[in-house]
Amino acid sequence: MFSIPGLKVISLTDAAATRIREIMAQSAGGEAPALGLRVGVKKGGCAGMEYTFEIARATSKGDEIVTEKDATVVVDAKAVLFLLGTELDFKTDRFSSTFVFNNPNQVSACGCGESVEIKPRSESALAAS
């Protein structure tokens, strides 16, 4: 597990934890039990990267498992440095309901809101934390 004193890879708001618990309840059953919501990043979109979600039914070497407020998030090993210090929220408005990443590593976002530019934390920034 990745650990820096005083710095979490990801934290959850009450709204995000509630939505994750709902998703886990709906995904019960199937081929393997749901461990939590897997969060990651991948290359794509006009800004360069996109956040990803899927039900985690297994973990891989280097994944970061965060359990907070009775909700579990599995952070993909390849995404840890991109998401370090991120707060995951869940917002509902008149037209949509969506997870929102309050990510201190995010440099910019595209106009449509589907992709972001994220710079991974450098070793010097980690040492200063």
PDB file of C-alpha atoms in Angstrom:
ATOM      1  CA  MET A   1       0.000   0.000   0.000  1.00  0.00           C
ATOM      2  CA  PHE A   2       1.063   3.554  -0.778  1.00  0.00           C
ATOM      3  CA  SER A   3       1.430   5.627   2.353  1.00  0.00           C
ATOM      4  CA  ILE A   4       2.569   9.138   3.081  1.00  0.00           C
ATOM      5  CA  PRO A   5       1.842  10.414   6.585  1.00  0.00           C
ATOM      6  CA  GLY A   6      -1.109  12.799   6.506  1.00  0.00           C
ATOM      7  CA  LEU A   7      -1.891  12.289   2.792  1.00  0.00           C
ATOM      8  CA  LYS A   8      -4.572   9.912   1.547  1.00  0.00           C
ATOM      9  CA  VAL A   9      -4.735   8.692  -2.002  1.00  0.00           C
ATOM     10  CA  ILE A  10      -8.467   9.393  -2.083  1.00  0.00           C
ATOM     11  CA  SER A  11     -11.111  10.501   0.402  1.00  0.00           C
ATOM     12  CA  LEU A  12     -14.893  10.294   0.127  1.00  0.00           C
ATOM     13  CA  THR A  13     -17.595  12.806   0.857  1.00  0.00           C
ATOM     14  CA  ASP A  14     -20.755  11.543   2.536  1.00  0.00           C
ATOM     15  CA  ALA A  15     -22.599  11.730  -0.809  1.00  0.00           C
ATOM     16  CA  ALA A  16     -19.933   9.680  -2.619  1.00  0.00           C
ATOM     17  CA  ALA A  17     -19.861   7.047   0.128  1.00  0.00           C
ATOM     18  CA  THR A  18     -23.651   6.745   0.008  1.00  0.00           C
ATOM     19  CA  ARG A  19     -23.655   6.299  -3.786  1.00  0.00           C
ATOM     20  CA  ILE A  20     -20.842   3.706  -3.639  1.00  0.00           C
ATOM     21  CA  ARG A  21     -22.774   1.724  -1.022  1.00  0.00           C
ATOM     22  CA  GLU A  22     -25.847   1.841  -3.302  1.00  0.00           C
ATOM     23  CA  ILE A  23     -23.817   0.618  -6.299  1.00  0.00           C
ATOM     24  CA  MET A  24     -22.332  -2.213  -4.248  1.00  0.00           C
ATOM     25  CA  ALA A  25     -25.790  -3.272  -3.043  1.00  0.00           C
ATOM     26  CA  GLN A  26     -27.046  -3.360  -6.640  1.00  0.00           C
ATOM     27  CA  SER A  27     -24.036  -5.386  -7.832  1.00  0.00           C
ATOM     28  CA  ALA A  28     -24.424  -8.159  -5.247  1.00  0.00           C
ATOM     29  CA  GLY A  29     -24.297 -11.619  -6.719  1.00  0.00           C
ATOM     30  CA  GLY A  30     -22.623 -12.440  -9.976  1.00  0.00           C
ATOM     31  CA  GLU A  31     -19.496 -14.447 -10.566  1.00  0.00           C
ATOM     32  CA  ALA A  32     -17.554 -13.013  -7.619  1.00  0.00           C
ATOM     33  CA  PRO A  33     -18.490 -10.721  -4.742  1.00  0.00           C
ATOM     34  CA  ALA A  34     -17.995  -6.989  -5.272  1.00  0.00           C
ATOM     35  CA  LEU A  35     -15.079  -5.647  -3.229  1.00  0.00           C
ATOM     36  CA  GLY A  36     -15.725  -2.000  -3.997  1.00  0.00           C
ATOM     37  CA  LEU A  37     -15.715   0.587  -6.739  1.00  0.00           C
ATOM     38  CA  ARG A  38     -12.513   0.520  -8.832  1.00  0.00           C
ATOM     39  CA  VAL A  39     -11.352   4.010  -9.806  1.00  0.00           C
ATOM     40  CA  GLY A  40      -8.631   4.709 -12.322  1.00  0.00           C
ATOM     41  CA  VAL A  41      -7.511   6.895 -15.196  1.00  0.00           C
ATOM     42  CA  LYS A  42      -6.898   6.155 -18.851  1.00  0.00           C
ATOM     43  CA  LYS A  43      -5.643   8.074 -21.851  1.00  0.00           C
ATOM     44  CA  GLY A  44      -8.477   9.582 -23.849  1.00  0.00           C
ATOM     45  CA  GLY A  45     -10.588  12.600 -24.615  1.00  0.00           C
ATOM     46  CA  CYS A  46      -9.495  15.971 -25.889  1.00  0.00           C
ATOM     47  CA  ALA A  47      -7.694  16.937 -22.651  1.00  0.00           C
ATOM     48  CA  GLY A  48      -5.661  13.721 -22.497  1.00  0.00           C
ATOM     49  CA  MET A  49      -7.098  11.558 -19.696  1.00  0.00           C
ATOM     50  CA  GLU A  50     -10.417  10.244 -18.451  1.00  0.00           C
ATOM     51  CA  TYR A  51     -11.478   8.919 -15.069  1.00  0.00           C
ATOM     52  CA  THR A  52     -12.693   5.314 -15.079  1.00  0.00           C
ATOM     53  CA  PHE A  53     -15.050   3.314 -12.874  1.00  0.00           C
ATOM     54  CA  GLU A  54     -15.941  -0.347 -12.634  1.00  0.00           C
ATOM     55  CA  ILE A  55     -16.990  -2.843 -10.007  1.00  0.00           C
ATOM     56  CA  ALA A  56     -13.876  -4.344  -8.390  1.00  0.00           C
ATOM     57  CA  ARG A  57     -14.246  -8.097  -7.934  1.00  0.00           C
ATOM     58  CA  ALA A  58     -10.514  -8.663  -7.381  1.00  0.00           C
ATOM     59  CA  THR A  59      -7.442  -6.588  -6.615  1.00  0.00           C
ATOM     60  CA  SER A  60      -4.108  -6.425  -8.384  1.00  0.00           C
ATOM     61  CA  LYS A  61      -0.616  -5.848  -7.066  1.00  0.00           C
ATOM     62  CA  GLY A  62      -0.148  -2.193  -6.179  1.00  0.00           C
ATOM     63  CA  ASP A  63      -3.856  -1.308  -5.958  1.00  0.00           C
ATOM     64  CA  GLU A  64      -4.708   1.027  -3.090  1.00  0.00           C
ATOM     65  CA  ILE A  65      -7.767  -0.006  -1.083  1.00  0.00           C
ATOM     66  CA  VAL A  66      -9.525   2.834   0.719  1.00  0.00           C
ATOM     67  CA  THR A  67     -12.421   2.113   3.074  1.00  0.00           C
ATOM     68  CA  GLU A  68     -14.154   5.145   4.455  1.00  0.00           C
ATOM     69  CA  LYS A  69     -17.706   5.700   5.749  1.00  0.00           C
ATOM     70  CA  ASP A  70     -18.549   2.018   5.101  1.00  0.00           C
ATOM     71  CA  ALA A  71     -17.685   2.387   1.396  1.00  0.00           C
ATOM     72  CA  THR A  72     -14.700   0.854  -0.369  1.00  0.00           C
ATOM     73  CA  VAL A  73     -12.779   2.287  -3.309  1.00  0.00           C
ATOM     74  CA  VAL A  74     -10.043   0.326  -5.054  1.00  0.00           C
ATOM     75  CA  VAL A  75      -7.630   2.764  -6.698  1.00  0.00           C
ATOM     76  CA  ASP A  76      -5.944   1.172  -9.692  1.00  0.00           C
ATOM     77  CA  ALA A  77      -2.182   0.921  -9.155  1.00  0.00           C
ATOM     78  CA  LYS A  78      -1.473   2.903 -12.354  1.00  0.00           C
ATOM     79  CA  ALA A  79      -3.667   5.782 -11.122  1.00  0.00           C
ATOM     80  CA  VAL A  80      -2.337   6.271  -7.577  1.00  0.00           C
ATOM     81  CA  LEU A  81       0.060   9.146  -8.352  1.00  0.00           C
ATOM     82  CA  PHE A  82      -2.569  10.843 -10.537  1.00  0.00           C
ATOM     83  CA  LEU A  83      -5.219  10.676  -7.796  1.00  0.00           C
ATOM     84  CA  LEU A  84      -3.097  11.323  -4.704  1.00  0.00           C
ATOM     85  CA  GLY A  85      -4.944  13.751  -2.433  1.00  0.00           C
ATOM     86  CA  THR A  86      -8.220  13.596  -4.398  1.00  0.00           C
ATOM     87  CA  GLU A  87     -11.643  13.993  -2.803  1.00  0.00           C
ATOM     88  CA  LEU A  88     -14.376  11.979  -4.537  1.00  0.00           C
ATOM     89  CA  ASP A  89     -17.829  13.557  -4.341  1.00  0.00           C
ATOM     90  CA  PHE A  90     -21.224  12.735  -5.854  1.00  0.00           C
ATOM     91  CA  LYS A  91     -23.438  15.535  -7.171  1.00  0.00           C
ATOM     92  CA  THR A  92     -27.020  15.537  -8.376  1.00  0.00           C
ATOM     93  CA  ASP A  93     -28.594  18.467 -10.201  1.00  0.00           C
ATOM     94  CA  ARG A  94     -31.629  18.924 -12.435  1.00  0.00           C
ATOM     95  CA  PHE A  95     -30.056  17.144 -15.403  1.00  0.00           C
ATOM     96  CA  SER A  96     -27.541  14.628 -14.113  1.00  0.00           C
ATOM     97  CA  SER A  97     -26.029  12.664 -11.269  1.00  0.00           C
ATOM     98  CA  THR A  98     -22.299  12.067 -11.375  1.00  0.00           C
ATOM     99  CA  PHE A  99     -19.150  11.452  -9.394  1.00  0.00           C
ATOM    100  CA  VAL A 100     -16.962  14.553  -9.153  1.00  0.00           C
ATOM    101  CA  PHE A 101     -13.198  14.413  -8.643  1.00  0.00           C
ATOM    102  CA  ASN A 102     -11.767  17.295  -6.627  1.00  0.00           C
ATOM    103  CA  ASN A 103      -8.245  16.452  -7.722  1.00  0.00           C
ATOM    104  CA  PRO A 104      -5.325  18.724  -6.765  1.00  0.00           C
ATOM    105  CA  ASN A 105      -3.296  17.111  -9.585  1.00  0.00           C
ATOM    106  CA  GLN A 106      -5.765  18.155 -12.293  1.00  0.00           C
ATOM    107  CA  VAL A 107      -4.295  20.909 -14.451  1.00  0.00           C
ATOM    108  CA  SER A 108      -7.239  21.520 -16.798  1.00  0.00           C
ATOM    109  CA  ALA A 109     -10.410  19.994 -18.239  1.00  0.00           C
ATOM    110  CA  CYS A 110     -11.994  20.011 -21.657  1.00  0.00           C
ATOM    111  CA  GLY A 111     -15.059  22.108 -22.309  1.00  0.00           C
ATOM    112  CA  CYS A 112     -17.434  19.147 -22.409  1.00  0.00           C
ATOM    113  CA  GLY A 113     -16.227  17.899 -19.019  1.00  0.00           C
ATOM    114  CA  GLU A 114     -15.475  14.372 -20.238  1.00  0.00           C
ATOM    115  CA  SER A 115     -11.691  14.494 -20.011  1.00  0.00           C
ATOM    116  CA  VAL A 116      -8.990  16.143 -17.931  1.00  0.00           C
ATOM    117  CA  GLU A 117      -5.290  16.873 -17.915  1.00  0.00           C
ATOM    118  CA  ILE A 118      -3.640  15.418 -14.818  1.00  0.00           C
ATOM    119  CA  LYS A 119      -0.004  15.689 -13.777  1.00  0.00           C
ATOM    120  CA  PRO A 120       1.185  12.912 -11.438  1.00  0.00           C
ATOM    121  CA  ARG A 121       2.700  13.986  -8.151  1.00  0.00           C
ATOM    122  CA  SER A 122       6.471  14.224  -8.400  1.00  0.00           C
ATOM    123  CA  GLU A 123       8.805  12.795  -5.777  1.00  0.00           C
ATOM    124  CA  SER A 124       9.798  16.321  -4.692  1.00  0.00           C
ATOM    125  CA  ALA A 125       6.139  17.290  -4.223  1.00  0.00           C
ATOM    126  CA  LEU A 126       5.570  14.110  -2.212  1.00  0.00           C
ATOM    127  CA  ALA A 127       8.547  14.855   0.005  1.00  0.00           C
ATOM    128  CA  ALA A 128       7.184  18.348   0.688  1.00  0.00           C
ATOM    129  CA  SER A 129       3.759  16.955   1.734  1.00  0.00           C
TER     130      SER A 129
END
